[in-house]
Amino acid sequence: MDNCIQATKKILTSHDIKHTSKYLKDSILSHPDYPSLLSISDTLEKYYIETLAVKLDFEKLLEMPLPSIVQVKVKRQHLFFVLKSVFDNKVSYYDNKNKLIESSKEDFLKIWTGICLLVETTEDSKEKDIEKKITSRRTLNILIGSIALLLLSWTVIVFFNSEVRINTSSTFYTITYTFLKFIGITVGVFLLWFDVDQYNPTLQSFCMGDSKKTNCNAVLGSKHAKLLDGTLSLSLLSFSYFFGTLSFLLVYDFLPTALAILEVLSFISIPILIISIYYQAVVIKQWCKFCIIIQGVLIAEIVISFFSKFYKIPIENETLPLLWALLLIPILGWKVIKPLLEQEKETNVYKRLLKKIKNNPDVLEGLLIKSRKIEGTTEGLGISINQEKKVKYHVVKVCNPYCGPCAKAHPILEDLVNAGKINLQILFTARSSKDTKGKPVSHFLAIDEQGNKTKTQQALDDWYHAEEKDYEVFASKYPMNGELEKQNNKIEAMRNWCEAEHITHTPTIFINEYELPKEYSVEDLKEVLQ
């Protein structure tokens, strides 16, 4: 069941649900029951997608809405496939490699366990804050594209302003040679990416071919792909070679003397090329697609160098220090950047593991019983928003109507109420109905006294969702006639309770009479309260 992410992503794309890979990955990997169908179901709920796990026979499956997720057992391994269509004798689905499979009914029944997760989307189905994320990603892509276009334009301008265009053939060789450098840099970037994230699905889909002889992991992960006791990798040397040599060409305006030095370097790479092919073919007996492309580029460079004959031009020795510096700069830069990337990756792993622990209700309950317990009773205090059905958690929120964190906590707890996961009781720290905090509190209590819980929730929403807490504006929307003065006793009762319970900050959250542990925030309750 280790393809939960891939199956969930396919369901989202099949239903045209906007999402980001990072949020999806974090949601599933941090689920306390990952990998499981429950981790998929709970993740889809975050996208406001309704789900229903059922076990049924094939005839019933014909009547179910598609696409859906089915559990299968292939070679003793449980996986999740995305079912696209079902007919009387034919089934089509996406397997764990995201490949569309057309199967007969008989073959499908051999692997299907009978378990199916039905999904139903609504107009509200989308990832939280997806518009902001899409805008941010689009802005980043525009910046990257602009920088790439500017660099390419600069390269073209430098080339056409250089002195290398003596004749048509030299121009052709120079353009081709430069183009090969760009290919080498591109593949070099992928090799460096492989260095820090070799199990990335995008890289693996390219590396793992149908042939048993193709395996980038075996080649790039072998000891033969490392130099100086693992300090340098062939991936880094490849990128450094192409980056440094292209930079050298640009600095020297594609002069023939610059091409002469680089073509000599191309010839020097012949032994390295032969050794690389030998180790893949004879020693490791596996081929790396990235390495094959690099080898092809080097061979093409050698051929171009042979026919262009720039290498016959005398080398200017004063340019060599700059060439060596440009070759070493990427190595030094990667030595600085790689640990930061690996640290970020490791941090993400630890964050997911921590969330997985925190999202386990058993862990929360274990910490709750060690926390401070309410000594008195909250019965009859504040505002209660209860479910008609019995729920597992009773949450008491002690807040200040002008408290910023209290305002942020309000929609989270309200969503939990609306989802039927908690009963909510809201207490306030006001001292009287006439002080600054007491005025809105007395108004809340007066509205709640009318017995319309929907109106009470709407009033709280209007107050806490407002950017500026203006009591006069709020009061004009909910006019009262003498009811506010009647709330003094309720406010005093809450004040006495807060003093008896030593409430020192807001919001203070109690769950089933125990204070929320400091390890948890209100935001965490969205995940842990099941």
Coordinates of N, CA, C and O in Angstrom, one line a residue, residues 207-222 224-225 275-292 295:
C207 N 14.6 7.0 -15.3 CA 15.8 6.1 -15.1 C 15.4 4.7 -15.3 O 16.2 3.9 -15.8
M208 N 14.3 4.3 -14.7 CA 13.9 2.8 -14.7 C 13.2 2.5 -16.0 O 12.0 2.7 -16.2
G209 N 14.0 2.0 -17.0 CA 13.4 1.6 -18.2 C 12.9 0.2 -18.2 O 12.9 -0.5 -17.2
D210 N 12.4 -0.2 -19.4 CA 11.8 -1.6 -19.5 C 12.9 -2.6 -19.5 O 12.7 -3.8 -19.1
S211 N 14.1 -2.2 -19.9 CA 15.2 -3.1 -20.0 C 15.8 -3.4 -18.6 O 15.9 -2.5 -17.8
K212 N 16.2 -4.7 -18.4 CA 16.8 -5.0 -17.1 C 18.2 -4.5 -17.0 O 18.8 -4.5 -15.9
K213 N 18.8 -4.0 -18.1 CA 20.1 -3.4 -18.1 C 20.1 -1.9 -17.8 O 21.2 -1.4 -17.7
T214 N 19.0 -1.3 -17.7 CA 18.9 0.1 -17.4 C 18.6 0.4 -16.0 O 17.5 0.0 -15.5
N215 N 19.5 1.0 -15.3 CA 19.3 1.3 -13.8 C 20.3 2.4 -13.4 O 21.4 2.2 -13.1
C216 N 19.7 3.6 -13.3 CA 20.6 4.8 -12.9 C 21.1 4.6 -11.5 O 22.2 5.0 -11.2
N217 N 20.2 4.0 -10.6 CA 20.6 3.9 -9.2 C 21.8 3.0 -9.1 O 22.7 3.3 -8.3
A218 N 21.9 1.9 -9.9 CA 23.0 1.0 -9.7 C 24.3 1.7 -10.2 O 25.4 1.4 -9.6
V219 N 24.2 2.5 -11.2 CA 25.4 3.2 -11.8 C 25.8 4.4 -10.9 O 27.0 4.4 -10.4
L220 N 24.9 5.3 -10.7 CA 25.3 6.5 -10.0 C 25.5 6.3 -8.5 O 26.2 7.0 -7.8
G221 N 24.9 5.2 -8.0 CA 25.1 4.9 -6.6 C 26.3 4.0 -6.3 O 26.6 3.7 -5.1
S222 N 27.0 3.5 -7.3 CA 28.1 2.6 -7.1 C 29.4 3.4 -6.7 O 29.5 4.6 -6.8
H224 N 32.1 3.3 -8.1 CA 32.8 3.7 -9.3 C 32.4 5.1 -9.7 O 33.1 5.7 -10.6
A225 N 31.3 5.6 -9.2 CA 30.8 6.9 -9.6 C 31.2 8.0 -8.6 O 30.8 9.1 -8.7
I275 N 36.5 4.9 -20.1 CA 36.5 4.2 -18.8 C 35.0 4.1 -18.3 O 34.6 3.1 -17.8
S276 N 34.3 5.2 -18.6 CA 32.8 5.2 -18.2 C 32.1 4.2 -18.9 O 31.2 3.4 -18.3
I277 N 32.3 4.0 -20.2 CA 31.5 3.0 -20.9 C 32.0 1.6 -20.5 O 31.1 0.7 -20.3
Y278 N 33.3 1.4 -20.2 CA 33.8 0.1 -19.7 C 33.1 -0.3 -18.4 O 32.7 -1.4 -18.3
Y279 N 33.1 0.6 -17.5 CA 32.5 0.3 -16.1 C 31.0 -0.1 -16.2 O 30.5 -1.0 -15.6
Q280 N 30.3 0.7 -17.1 CA 28.9 0.4 -17.2 C 28.6 -1.0 -17.9 O 27.8 -1.7 -17.5
A281 N 29.4 -1.2 -18.9 CA 29.2 -2.4 -19.8 C 29.8 -3.7 -19.2 O 29.1 -4.7 -19.2
V282 N 30.9 -3.6 -18.5 CA 31.6 -4.8 -18.1 C 31.6 -4.9 -16.5 O 31.3 -6.1 -16.1
V283 N 31.8 -3.9 -15.8 CA 31.9 -4.0 -14.3 C 30.5 -4.0 -13.7 O 30.1 -5.0 -13.0
I284 N 29.8 -2.9 -13.8 CA 28.5 -2.8 -13.2 C 27.4 -3.6 -14.0 O 26.5 -4.1 -13.4
K285 N 27.6 -3.7 -15.3 CA 26.6 -4.4 -16.2 C 25.2 -3.8 -16.1 O 24.2 -4.4 -16.2
Q286 N 25.2 -2.4 -15.9 CA 24.0 -1.7 -15.9 C 24.3 -0.4 -16.6 O 25.4 0.1 -16.6
W287 N 23.2 0.2 -17.2 CA 23.4 1.5 -18.0 C 22.6 2.6 -17.3 O 21.4 2.3 -16.9
C288 N 23.1 3.7 -17.3 CA 22.4 4.9 -16.8 C 22.1 5.8 -17.9 O 22.9 6.2 -18.7
K289 N 20.8 6.1 -18.1 CA 20.3 7.0 -19.2 C 21.0 8.3 -19.2 O 21.3 8.9 -20.3
F290 N 21.1 8.9 -18.0 CA 21.8 10.2 -17.9 C 23.2 10.1 -18.4 O 23.7 11.0 -19.1
C291 N 23.9 9.1 -18.0 CA 25.3 8.9 -18.4 C 25.4 8.7 -19.9 O 26.4 9.2 -20.5
I292 N 24.5 8.0 -20.4 CA 24.5 7.7 -21.9 C 24.4 9.0 -22.7 O 25.1 9.3 -23.7
Q295 N 27.6 10.9 -22.3 CA 28.6 10.2 -23.2 C 28.4 10.6 -24.7 O 29.3 10.9 -25.4

